XYZ file of C-alpha atoms in Angstrom:
616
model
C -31.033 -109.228 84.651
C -31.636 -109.235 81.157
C -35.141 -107.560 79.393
C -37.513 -109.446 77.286
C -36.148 -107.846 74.046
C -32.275 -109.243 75.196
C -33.398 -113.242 75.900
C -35.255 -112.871 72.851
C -32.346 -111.882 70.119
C -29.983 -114.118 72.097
C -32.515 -117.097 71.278
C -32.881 -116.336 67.758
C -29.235 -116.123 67.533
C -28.643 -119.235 68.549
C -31.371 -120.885 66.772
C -31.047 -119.386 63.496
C -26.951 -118.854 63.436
C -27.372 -115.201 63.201
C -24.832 -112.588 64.426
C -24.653 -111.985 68.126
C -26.876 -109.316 67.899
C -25.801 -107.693 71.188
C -22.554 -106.848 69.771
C -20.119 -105.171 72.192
C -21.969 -105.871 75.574
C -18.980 -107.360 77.863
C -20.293 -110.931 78.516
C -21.113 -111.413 74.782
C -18.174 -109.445 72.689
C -16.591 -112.631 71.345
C -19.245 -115.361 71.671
C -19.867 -115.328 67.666
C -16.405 -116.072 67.195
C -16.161 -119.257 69.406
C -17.451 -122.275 69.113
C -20.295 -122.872 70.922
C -21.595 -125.688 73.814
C -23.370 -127.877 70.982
C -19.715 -127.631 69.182
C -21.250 -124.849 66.222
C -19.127 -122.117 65.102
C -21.516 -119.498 64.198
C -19.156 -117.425 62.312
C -17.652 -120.711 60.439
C -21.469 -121.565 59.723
C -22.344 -118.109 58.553
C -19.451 -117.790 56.305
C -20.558 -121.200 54.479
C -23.541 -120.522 53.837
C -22.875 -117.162 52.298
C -20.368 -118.623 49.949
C -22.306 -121.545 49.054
C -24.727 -119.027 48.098
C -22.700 -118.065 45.140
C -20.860 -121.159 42.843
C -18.165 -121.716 45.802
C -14.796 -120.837 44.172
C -15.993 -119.216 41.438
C -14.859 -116.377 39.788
C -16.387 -114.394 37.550
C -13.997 -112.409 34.391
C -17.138 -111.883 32.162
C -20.539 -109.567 32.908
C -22.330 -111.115 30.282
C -21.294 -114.922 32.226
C -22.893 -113.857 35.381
C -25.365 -116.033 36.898
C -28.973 -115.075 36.513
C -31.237 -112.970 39.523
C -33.451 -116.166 39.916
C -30.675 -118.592 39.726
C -28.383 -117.064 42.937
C -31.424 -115.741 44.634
C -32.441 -119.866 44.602
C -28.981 -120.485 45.870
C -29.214 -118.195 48.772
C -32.444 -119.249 49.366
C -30.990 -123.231 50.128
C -27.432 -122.223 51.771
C -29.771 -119.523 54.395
C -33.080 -120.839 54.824
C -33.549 -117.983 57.483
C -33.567 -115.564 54.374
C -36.806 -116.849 53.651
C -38.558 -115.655 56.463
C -38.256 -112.283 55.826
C -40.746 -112.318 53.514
C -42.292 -109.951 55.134
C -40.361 -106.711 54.620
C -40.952 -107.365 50.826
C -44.591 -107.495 51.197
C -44.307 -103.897 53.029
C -41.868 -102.724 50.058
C -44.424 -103.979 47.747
C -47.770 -102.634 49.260
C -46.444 -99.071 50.950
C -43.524 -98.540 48.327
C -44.498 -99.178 45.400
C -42.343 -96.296 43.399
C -39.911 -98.395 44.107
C -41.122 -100.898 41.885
C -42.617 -98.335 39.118
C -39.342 -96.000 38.950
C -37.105 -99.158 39.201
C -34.801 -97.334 41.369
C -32.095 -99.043 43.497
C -31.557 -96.650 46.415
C -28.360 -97.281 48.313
C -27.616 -93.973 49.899
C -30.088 -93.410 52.330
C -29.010 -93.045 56.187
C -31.229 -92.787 59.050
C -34.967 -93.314 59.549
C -37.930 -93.258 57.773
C -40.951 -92.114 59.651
C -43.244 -92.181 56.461
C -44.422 -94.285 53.661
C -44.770 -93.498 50.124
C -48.595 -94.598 49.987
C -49.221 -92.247 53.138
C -47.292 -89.022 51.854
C -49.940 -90.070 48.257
C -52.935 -89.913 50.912
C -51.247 -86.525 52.580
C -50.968 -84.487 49.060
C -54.003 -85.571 47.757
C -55.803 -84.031 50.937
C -53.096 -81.216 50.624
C -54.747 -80.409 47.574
C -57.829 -80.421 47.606
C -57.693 -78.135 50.751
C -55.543 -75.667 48.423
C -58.088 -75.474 45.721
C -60.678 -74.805 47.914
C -59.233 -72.158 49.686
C -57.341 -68.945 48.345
C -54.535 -70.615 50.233
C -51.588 -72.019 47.637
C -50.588 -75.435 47.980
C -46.976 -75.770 49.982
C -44.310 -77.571 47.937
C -45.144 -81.538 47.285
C -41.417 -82.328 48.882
C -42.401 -80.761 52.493
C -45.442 -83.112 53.290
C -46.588 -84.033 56.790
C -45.036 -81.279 58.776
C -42.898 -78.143 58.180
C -40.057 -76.818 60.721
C -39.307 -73.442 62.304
C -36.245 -72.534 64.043
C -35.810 -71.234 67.480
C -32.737 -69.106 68.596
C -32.616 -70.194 72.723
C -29.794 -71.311 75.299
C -30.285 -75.605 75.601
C -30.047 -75.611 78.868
C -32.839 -72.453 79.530
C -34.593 -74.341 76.557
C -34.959 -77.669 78.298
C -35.627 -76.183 82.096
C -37.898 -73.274 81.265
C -38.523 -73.847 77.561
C -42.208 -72.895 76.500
C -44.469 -75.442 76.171
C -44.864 -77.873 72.888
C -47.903 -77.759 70.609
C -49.739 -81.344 71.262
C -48.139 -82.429 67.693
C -44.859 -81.727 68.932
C -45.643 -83.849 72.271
C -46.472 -86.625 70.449
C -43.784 -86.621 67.558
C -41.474 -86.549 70.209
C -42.654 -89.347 72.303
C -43.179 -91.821 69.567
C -39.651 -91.050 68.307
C -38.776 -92.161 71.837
C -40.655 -94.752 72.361
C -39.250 -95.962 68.864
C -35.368 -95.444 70.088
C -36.197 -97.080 73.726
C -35.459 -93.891 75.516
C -37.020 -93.185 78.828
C -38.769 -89.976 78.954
C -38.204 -90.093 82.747
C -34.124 -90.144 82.036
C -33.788 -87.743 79.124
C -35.151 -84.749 77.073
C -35.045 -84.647 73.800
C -35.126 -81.750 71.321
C -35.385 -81.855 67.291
C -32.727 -80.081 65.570
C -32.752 -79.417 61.500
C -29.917 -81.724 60.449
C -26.820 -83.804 62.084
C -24.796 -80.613 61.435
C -26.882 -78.529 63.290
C -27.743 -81.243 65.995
C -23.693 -81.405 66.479
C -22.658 -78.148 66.384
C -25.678 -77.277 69.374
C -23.642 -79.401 71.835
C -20.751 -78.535 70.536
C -21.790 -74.879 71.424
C -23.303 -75.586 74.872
C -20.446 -78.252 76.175
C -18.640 -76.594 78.756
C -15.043 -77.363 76.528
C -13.640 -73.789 78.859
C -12.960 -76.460 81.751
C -13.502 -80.118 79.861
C -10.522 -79.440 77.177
C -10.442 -82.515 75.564
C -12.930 -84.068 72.417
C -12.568 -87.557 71.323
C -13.656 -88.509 68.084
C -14.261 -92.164 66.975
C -14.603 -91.842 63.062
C -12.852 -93.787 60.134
C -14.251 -91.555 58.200
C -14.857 -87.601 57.046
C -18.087 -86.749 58.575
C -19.490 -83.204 57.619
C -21.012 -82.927 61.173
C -18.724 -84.446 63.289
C -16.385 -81.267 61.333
C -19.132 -78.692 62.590
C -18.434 -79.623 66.046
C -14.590 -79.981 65.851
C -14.329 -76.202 64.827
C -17.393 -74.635 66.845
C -15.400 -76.992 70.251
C -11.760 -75.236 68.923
C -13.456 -71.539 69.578
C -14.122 -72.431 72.894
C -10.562 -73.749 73.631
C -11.375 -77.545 72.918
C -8.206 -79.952 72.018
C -9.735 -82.536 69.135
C -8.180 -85.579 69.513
C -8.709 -88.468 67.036
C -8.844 -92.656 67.105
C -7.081 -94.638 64.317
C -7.592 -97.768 62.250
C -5.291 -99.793 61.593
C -4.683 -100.851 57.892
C -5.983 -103.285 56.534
C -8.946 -104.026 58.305
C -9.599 -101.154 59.890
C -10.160 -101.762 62.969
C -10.312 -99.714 65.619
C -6.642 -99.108 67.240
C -7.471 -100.630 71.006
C -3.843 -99.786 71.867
C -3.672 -95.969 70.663
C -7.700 -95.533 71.994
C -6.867 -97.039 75.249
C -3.988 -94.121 75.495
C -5.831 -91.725 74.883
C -9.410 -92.920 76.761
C -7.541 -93.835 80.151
C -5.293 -90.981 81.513
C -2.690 -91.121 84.453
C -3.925 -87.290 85.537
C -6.964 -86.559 87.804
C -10.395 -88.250 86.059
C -12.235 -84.791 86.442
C -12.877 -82.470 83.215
C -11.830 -84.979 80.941
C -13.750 -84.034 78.155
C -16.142 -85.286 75.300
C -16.141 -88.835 73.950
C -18.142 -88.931 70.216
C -18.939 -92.358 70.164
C -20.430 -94.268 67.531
C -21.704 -98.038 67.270
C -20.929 -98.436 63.779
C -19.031 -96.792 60.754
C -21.875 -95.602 58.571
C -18.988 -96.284 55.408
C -17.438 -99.631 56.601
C -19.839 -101.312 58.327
C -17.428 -101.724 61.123
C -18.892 -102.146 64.280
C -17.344 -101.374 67.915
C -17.606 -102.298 71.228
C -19.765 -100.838 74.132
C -17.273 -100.765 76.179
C -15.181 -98.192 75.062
C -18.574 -95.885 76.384
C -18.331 -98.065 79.992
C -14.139 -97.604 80.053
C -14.692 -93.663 78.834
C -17.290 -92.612 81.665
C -14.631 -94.551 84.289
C -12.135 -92.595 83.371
C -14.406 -89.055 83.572
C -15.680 -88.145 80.125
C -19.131 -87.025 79.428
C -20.443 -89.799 76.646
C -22.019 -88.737 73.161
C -23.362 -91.661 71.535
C -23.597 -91.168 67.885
C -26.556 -93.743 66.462
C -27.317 -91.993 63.035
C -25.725 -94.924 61.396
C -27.878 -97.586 63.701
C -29.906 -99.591 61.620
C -34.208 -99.878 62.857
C -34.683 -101.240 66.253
C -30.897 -101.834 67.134
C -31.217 -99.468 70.132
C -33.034 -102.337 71.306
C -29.951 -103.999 72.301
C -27.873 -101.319 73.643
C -29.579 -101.054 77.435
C -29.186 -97.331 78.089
C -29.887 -98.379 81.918
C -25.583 -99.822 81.292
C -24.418 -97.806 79.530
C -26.114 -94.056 80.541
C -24.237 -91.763 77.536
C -24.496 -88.245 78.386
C -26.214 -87.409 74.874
C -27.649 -89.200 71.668
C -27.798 -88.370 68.464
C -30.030 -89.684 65.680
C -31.671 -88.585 62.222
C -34.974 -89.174 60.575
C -35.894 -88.607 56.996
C -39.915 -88.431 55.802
C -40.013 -91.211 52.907
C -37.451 -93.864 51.975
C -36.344 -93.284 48.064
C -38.414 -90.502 47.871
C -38.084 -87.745 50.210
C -34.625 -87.399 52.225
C -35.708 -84.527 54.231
C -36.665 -84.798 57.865
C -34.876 -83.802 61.063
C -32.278 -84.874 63.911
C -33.327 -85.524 67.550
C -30.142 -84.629 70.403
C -31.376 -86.635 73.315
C -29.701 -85.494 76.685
C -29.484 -87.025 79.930
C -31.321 -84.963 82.696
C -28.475 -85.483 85.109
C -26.741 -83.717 82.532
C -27.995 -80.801 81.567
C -26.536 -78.842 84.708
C -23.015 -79.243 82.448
C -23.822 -77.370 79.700
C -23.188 -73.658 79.216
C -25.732 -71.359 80.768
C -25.213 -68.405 78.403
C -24.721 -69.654 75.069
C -27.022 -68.903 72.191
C -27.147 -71.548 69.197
C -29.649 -71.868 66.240
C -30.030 -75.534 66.188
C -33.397 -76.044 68.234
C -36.251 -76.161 65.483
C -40.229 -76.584 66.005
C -42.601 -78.981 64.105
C -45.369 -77.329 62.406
C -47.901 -79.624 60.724
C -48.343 -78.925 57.161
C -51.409 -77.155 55.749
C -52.999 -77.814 59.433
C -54.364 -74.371 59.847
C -57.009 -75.237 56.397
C -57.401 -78.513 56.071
C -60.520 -78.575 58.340
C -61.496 -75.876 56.916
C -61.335 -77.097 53.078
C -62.527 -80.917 53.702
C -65.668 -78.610 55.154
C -66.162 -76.086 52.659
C -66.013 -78.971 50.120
C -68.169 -81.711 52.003
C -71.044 -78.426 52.029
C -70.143 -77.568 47.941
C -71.053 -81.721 46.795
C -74.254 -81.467 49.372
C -75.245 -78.619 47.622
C -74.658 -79.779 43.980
C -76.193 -82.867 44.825
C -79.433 -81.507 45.821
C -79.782 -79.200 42.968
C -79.605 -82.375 40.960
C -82.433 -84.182 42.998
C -84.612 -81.453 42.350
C -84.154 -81.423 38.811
C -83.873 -85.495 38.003
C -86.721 -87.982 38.343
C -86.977 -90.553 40.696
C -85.486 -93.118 38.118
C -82.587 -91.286 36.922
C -81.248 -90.791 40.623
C -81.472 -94.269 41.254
C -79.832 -95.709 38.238
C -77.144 -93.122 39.030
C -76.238 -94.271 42.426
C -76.186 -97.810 41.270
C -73.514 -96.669 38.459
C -71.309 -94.840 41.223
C -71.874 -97.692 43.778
C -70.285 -100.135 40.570
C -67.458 -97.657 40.100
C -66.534 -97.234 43.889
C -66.417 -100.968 44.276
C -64.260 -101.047 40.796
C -61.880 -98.583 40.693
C -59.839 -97.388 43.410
C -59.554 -93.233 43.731
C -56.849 -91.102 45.572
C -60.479 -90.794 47.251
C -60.439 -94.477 48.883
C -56.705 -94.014 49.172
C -57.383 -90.854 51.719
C -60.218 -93.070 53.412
C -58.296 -95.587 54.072
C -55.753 -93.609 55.846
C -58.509 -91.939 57.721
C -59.439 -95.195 59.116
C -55.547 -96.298 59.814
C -56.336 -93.138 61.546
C -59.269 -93.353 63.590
C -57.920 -94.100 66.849
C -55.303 -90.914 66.671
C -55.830 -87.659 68.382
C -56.193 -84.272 65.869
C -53.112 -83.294 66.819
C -50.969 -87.020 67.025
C -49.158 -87.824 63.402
C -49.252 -91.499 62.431
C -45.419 -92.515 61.446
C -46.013 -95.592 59.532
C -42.126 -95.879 58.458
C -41.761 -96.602 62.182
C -44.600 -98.882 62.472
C -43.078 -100.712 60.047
C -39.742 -101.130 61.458
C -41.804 -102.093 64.598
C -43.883 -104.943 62.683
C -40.995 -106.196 61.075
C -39.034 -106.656 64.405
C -35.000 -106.849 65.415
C -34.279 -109.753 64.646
C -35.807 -110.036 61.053
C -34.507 -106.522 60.339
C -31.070 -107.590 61.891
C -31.015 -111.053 59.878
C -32.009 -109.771 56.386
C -29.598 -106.752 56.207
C -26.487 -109.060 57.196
C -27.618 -111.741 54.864
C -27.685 -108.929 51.816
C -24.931 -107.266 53.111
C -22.190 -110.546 53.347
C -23.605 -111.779 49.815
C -23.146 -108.625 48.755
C -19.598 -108.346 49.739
C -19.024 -111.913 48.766
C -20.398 -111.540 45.304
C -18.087 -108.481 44.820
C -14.972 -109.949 45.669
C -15.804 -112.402 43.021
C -15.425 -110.448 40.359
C -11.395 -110.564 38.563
C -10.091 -109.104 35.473
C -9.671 -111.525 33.071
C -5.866 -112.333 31.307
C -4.763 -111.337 34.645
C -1.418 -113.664 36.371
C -2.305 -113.339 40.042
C -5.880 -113.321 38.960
C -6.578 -109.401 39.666
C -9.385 -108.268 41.819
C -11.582 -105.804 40.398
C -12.497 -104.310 43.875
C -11.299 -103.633 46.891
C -13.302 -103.835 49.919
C -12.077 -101.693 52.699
C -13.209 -102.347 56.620
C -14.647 -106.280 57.510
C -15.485 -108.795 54.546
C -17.972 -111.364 55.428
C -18.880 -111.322 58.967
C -21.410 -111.834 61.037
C -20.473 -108.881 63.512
C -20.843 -105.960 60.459
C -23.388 -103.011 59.341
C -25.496 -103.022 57.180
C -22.726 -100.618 55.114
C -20.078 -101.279 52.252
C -16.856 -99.111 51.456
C -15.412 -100.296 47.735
C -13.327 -99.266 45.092
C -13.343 -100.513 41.645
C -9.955 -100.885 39.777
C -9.324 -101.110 36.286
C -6.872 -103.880 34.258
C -4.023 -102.067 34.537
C -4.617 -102.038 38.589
C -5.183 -97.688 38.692
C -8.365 -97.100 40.676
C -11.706 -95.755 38.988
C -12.410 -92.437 40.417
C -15.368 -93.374 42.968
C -17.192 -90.167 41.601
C -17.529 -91.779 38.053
C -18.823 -94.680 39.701
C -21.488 -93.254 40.914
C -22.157 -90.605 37.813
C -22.488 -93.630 35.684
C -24.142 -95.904 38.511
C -26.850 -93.101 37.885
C -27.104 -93.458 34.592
C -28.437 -96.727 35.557
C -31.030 -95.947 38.048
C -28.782 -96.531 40.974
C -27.999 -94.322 44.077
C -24.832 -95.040 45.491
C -22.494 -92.454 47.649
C -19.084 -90.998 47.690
C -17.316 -91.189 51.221
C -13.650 -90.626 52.723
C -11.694 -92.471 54.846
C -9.581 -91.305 57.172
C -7.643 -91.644 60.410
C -6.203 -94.541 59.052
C -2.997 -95.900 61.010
C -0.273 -98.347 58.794
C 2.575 -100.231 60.646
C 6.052 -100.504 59.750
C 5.557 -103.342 57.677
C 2.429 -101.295 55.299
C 4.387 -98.575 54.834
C 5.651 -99.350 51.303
C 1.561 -100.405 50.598
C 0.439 -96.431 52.408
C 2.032 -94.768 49.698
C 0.561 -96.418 47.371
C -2.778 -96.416 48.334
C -3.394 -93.588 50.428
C -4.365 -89.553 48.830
C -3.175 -86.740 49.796
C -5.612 -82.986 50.045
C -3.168 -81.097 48.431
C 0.488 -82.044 46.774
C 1.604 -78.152 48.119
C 2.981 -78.067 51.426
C 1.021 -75.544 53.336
C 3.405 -76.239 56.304
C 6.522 -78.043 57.375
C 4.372 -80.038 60.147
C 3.095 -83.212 58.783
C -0.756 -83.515 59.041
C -1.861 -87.150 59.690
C -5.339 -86.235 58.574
C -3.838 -85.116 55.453
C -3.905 -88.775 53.691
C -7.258 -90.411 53.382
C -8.674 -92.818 50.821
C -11.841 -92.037 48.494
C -14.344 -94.879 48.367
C -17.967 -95.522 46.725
C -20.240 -96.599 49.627
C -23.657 -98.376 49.894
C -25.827 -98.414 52.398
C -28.475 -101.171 53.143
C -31.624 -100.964 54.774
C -34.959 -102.971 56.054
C -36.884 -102.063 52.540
C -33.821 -103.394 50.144
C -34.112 -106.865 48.861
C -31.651 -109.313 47.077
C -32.604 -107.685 43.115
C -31.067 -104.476 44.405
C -27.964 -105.933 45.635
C -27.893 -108.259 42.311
C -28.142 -105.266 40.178
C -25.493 -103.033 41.798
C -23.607 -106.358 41.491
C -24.321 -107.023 37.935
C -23.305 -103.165 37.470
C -20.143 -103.013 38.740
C -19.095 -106.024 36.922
C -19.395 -103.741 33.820
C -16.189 -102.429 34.628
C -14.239 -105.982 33.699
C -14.774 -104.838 30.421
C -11.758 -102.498 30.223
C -13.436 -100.105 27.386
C -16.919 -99.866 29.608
C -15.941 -96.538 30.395
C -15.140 -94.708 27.177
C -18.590 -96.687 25.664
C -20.394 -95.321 28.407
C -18.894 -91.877 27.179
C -19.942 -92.483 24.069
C -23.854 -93.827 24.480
C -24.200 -90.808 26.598
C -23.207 -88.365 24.043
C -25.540 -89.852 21.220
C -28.215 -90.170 23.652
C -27.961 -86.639 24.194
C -26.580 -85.026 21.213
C -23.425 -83.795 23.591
C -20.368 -84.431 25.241
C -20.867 -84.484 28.624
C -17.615 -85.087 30.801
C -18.004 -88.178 32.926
């Protein structure tokens, strides 16, 4: 039977033409590519629109001939009427975000998600600070608001048995981060870690990989912490086994996987499977059943979700699917404050695998900031303004007092203080607990919904893409592209993720780290990735030496390493909180680069901006 949540994306989907948003569930893999009972094509529908939304068969050879902001955001507007609806996650951006709009930052590099909001972290240092210069306390850095963390050196398993027991801000942290991912409290436990790295390289130390040899790894990409758990697993005996892509799409080898998931030997001790949903550089998404096929064949399941966009675990059904452990990360304020934490959710049915003996560093505690004074300060401060306001009383006649509190009533109604800020956050407040934390980035994600979250980042995304591949060097024969996208091109079954490189005239590729040094310059965040794992048939092999890198041109050994090639991309990530002028601008940036002396100009308004030569 299907939930509430499930009837009501497959609805919208078939209302609105968005993607199947249950992606990879068996009965609904390949509906958005068929045609459906009414005779609609969703993905034939999709793909129209998003071209229409840009002059259909146009390319663009000039940056200075590009369409205006207001002109193509009007186009998109008529070929996706949905787009319109999502008006809401712009009012949010505008109201609880609004450094966005005074630094003019586009921020396409953030991963994960955010359990604050700009406005709130202004309310939490204001009260921060007046709490520090009231007591002989100093004030804790302004980039570690709302809670600190403190790590623990403990076995998992003892930890989650016997562990001690968790402050009441802890508890309820960790139950609205549950409640957020649609985990059952009554199926798993959950513990915070300090990063991914850490977060991996904890199971990774506690998986029994003595007995269950094997690790399977299901990455088109170098990931830093899927790395920390490939070497801590090979101490302990572990054999790390990868998936490959095929070229040019990149999609997951089914053939190769299949091999390597199914096994003619006994099903026992299999091993680890690191699952993800999606490729956090690609956008590439895969299919749930891999996870089903995997624990049939007798492999523990870690599903990796850091790369999930908000709500999606709405659609996954852990009652299915049941992976062993989950993995997801948080960070405090979108385009402001990356720092935050990782939860590792495991399954209680599975905690009598893990290693009873080993000790690992990755378990951390939440400590709320500056709670131990606040009180104390908002007090000592309440009694200091009694005080000076009585002292006053006695000295000032009945007629001066009153035309003074008519004067402060005028300027409270008039001008807005970080004082009404904090009061208004006390009232958001006033039906919390003193030790519960109020996680407005999550609200957010909550108001806004799966479906409107789910619509507006593929909508961005495909234009996006779409707009990119526009772009052509000009004087070119075969009409040369200026980038390559690498992974799916406009498609309703993608992340909310983009892997690209930019080529020049001559058809050499722009070093993706001088993309993003002078997408800086700009006020835009992009990142640098690497793909890898990627598999070319017979008839790409004259196209893999061309394209593909190498580590190192010295042989460090006669045995060829497949992992040794891998491709260097710029990647953007897209969120709830990005709207259409951020994917306009990084549009209207990279089509700089048609101008084949952009670079060396750039060089050059650097170095008299600065009065130095500064190596780009």
């Amino acid at each position: 039977m299907q939930s509430n949540c499930i009837r009501e994306v497959s609805r919208a989907c078939s209302n609105d033409c968005c993607s199947n948003l249950l992606i990879g569930l068996p009965e609904t893999r390949s509906s958005a590519s068929k045609v459906t009972s009414s005779g609609i094509n969703p993905q034939h529908e999709f793909t129209t629109a998003i071209l229409a939304s840009i002059q259909p068969n146009s390319n663009f050879t000039n940056h200075e001939s590009l369409p205006s902001s207001i002109e193509l955001f009007s186009y998109l507007e008529n070929a996706y009427p949905y787009y319109s609806t999502t008006v809401l996650a712009d009012n949010i951006r505008a109201q609880e975000y609004n450094h966005i709009v005074v630094s003019n930052h586009v921020c396409l590099d953030y991963i994960g998600h955010g359990l604050f909001s700009y406005s709130q972290q202004q309310g939490h240092n204001f009260t921060t600070e007046i709490a520090s210069s009231s007591t002989s306390t100093p004030p804790r850095p302004s980039d570690s608001p709302f809670f600190d963390i403190s790590y623990k050196s403990v076995n998992l398993n003892s930890f989650l048995l016997y562990g001690g027991q968790e402050s009441e801000f802890e508890s309820s942290t960790r139950k609205r981060i549950m409640k957020f991912m649609n985990v059952s409290e009554e199926d798993y436990y959950m513990v915070f870690t300090a990063n991914q790295s850490s977060a991996f390289k904890l199971l990774a130390d506690s998986y029994p990989f003595q007995s269950n040899k094997n690790l399977l790894t299901v990455y088109d990409y170098e990931n830093e912490a899927v790395q920390v758990m490939i070497e801590s697993s090979k101490k302990k005996g572990a054999r790390p086994i990868s998936a490959v892509f095929s070229w040019p799409n990149l999609r997951v080898n089914s053939r190769k996987l299949r091999k390597l998931v199914v096994n003619k030997r006994k099903l026992s001790n299999r091993g680890l499977f690191a699952f993800p949903l999606q490729s956090r550089m690609t956008g590439a998404r895969y299919s749930y059943q891999w996870m089903s096929l995997a624990r049939e064949n007798g492999w523990h399941i870690l599903l990796d979700a850091c790369a999930l966009g908000p709500k999606e675990m709405e659609t996954l059904g852990l009652s299915l699917f049941q992976p062993d452990f989950l993995i997801c990360s948080f960070y405090k304020v979108f385009d402001e404050n990356p720092s935050g934490f990782c939860c590792l959710f495991i399954k209680k049915s599975s905690v009598s695998e893990l290693c009873k003996s080993c000790t690992s560093m990755g378990i951390v505690s939440l400590l709320p900031a500056n709670e131990s004074f606040e009180q104390l300060a908002f007090n000592k401060a309440e009694n200091e303004q009694e005080t000076a306001i009585s002292q006053q009383e006695i000295e000032e006649t009945p007629e001066q007092i009153h035309l003074k509190e008519s004067s402060v009533s005028e300027i409270i109604e008039l001008d807005e203080t970080p004082h009404t800020a904090q009061s208004r956050n006390q009232e958001s407040n006033a039906g919390r607990t003193s030790g519960e934390i109020e996680c407005r980035g999550l609200d957010h994600a909550d108001t806004l919904g799966l479906i409107l979250i789910s619509s507006r980042t593929r909508c961005l995304t495909n234009w996006l893409v779409n707009a990119l591949m526009s772009l052509q060097h000009p004087h070119s024969e075969n009409g040369l592209p200026l980038i390559r996208i690498y992974g799916p091109k406009i498609k309703l079954e993608r992340g909310p993720a983009v892997a690209f490189n930019v080529y020049d005239w001559k058809g050499e590729k722009v070093d993706p780290t001088l993309v993003q040094k002078l997408a800086d310059r700009n006020n835009i965040s992009v990142g640098c990735g690497i793909l890898t794992n990627i598999w070319f048939s017979e008839i790409y092999e004259e196209e893999k030496h061309r394209i593909l890198e190498t580590r190192s041109r010295k042989k460090e050994s006669k045995k060829k390493d497949k992992n040794s090639y891998r491709i260097s991309v710029v990647t953007i990530s897209i969120g709830m909180l990005t709207n259409f002028d951020d994917m306009y601008r990084i549009w209207a940036f990279v089509s700089r680069f048609l101008d084949a002396d952009f670079v060396e100009k750039e060089r050059w308004r650097y170095t008299a901006l600065n009065q130095t030569t500064v190596e780009v």
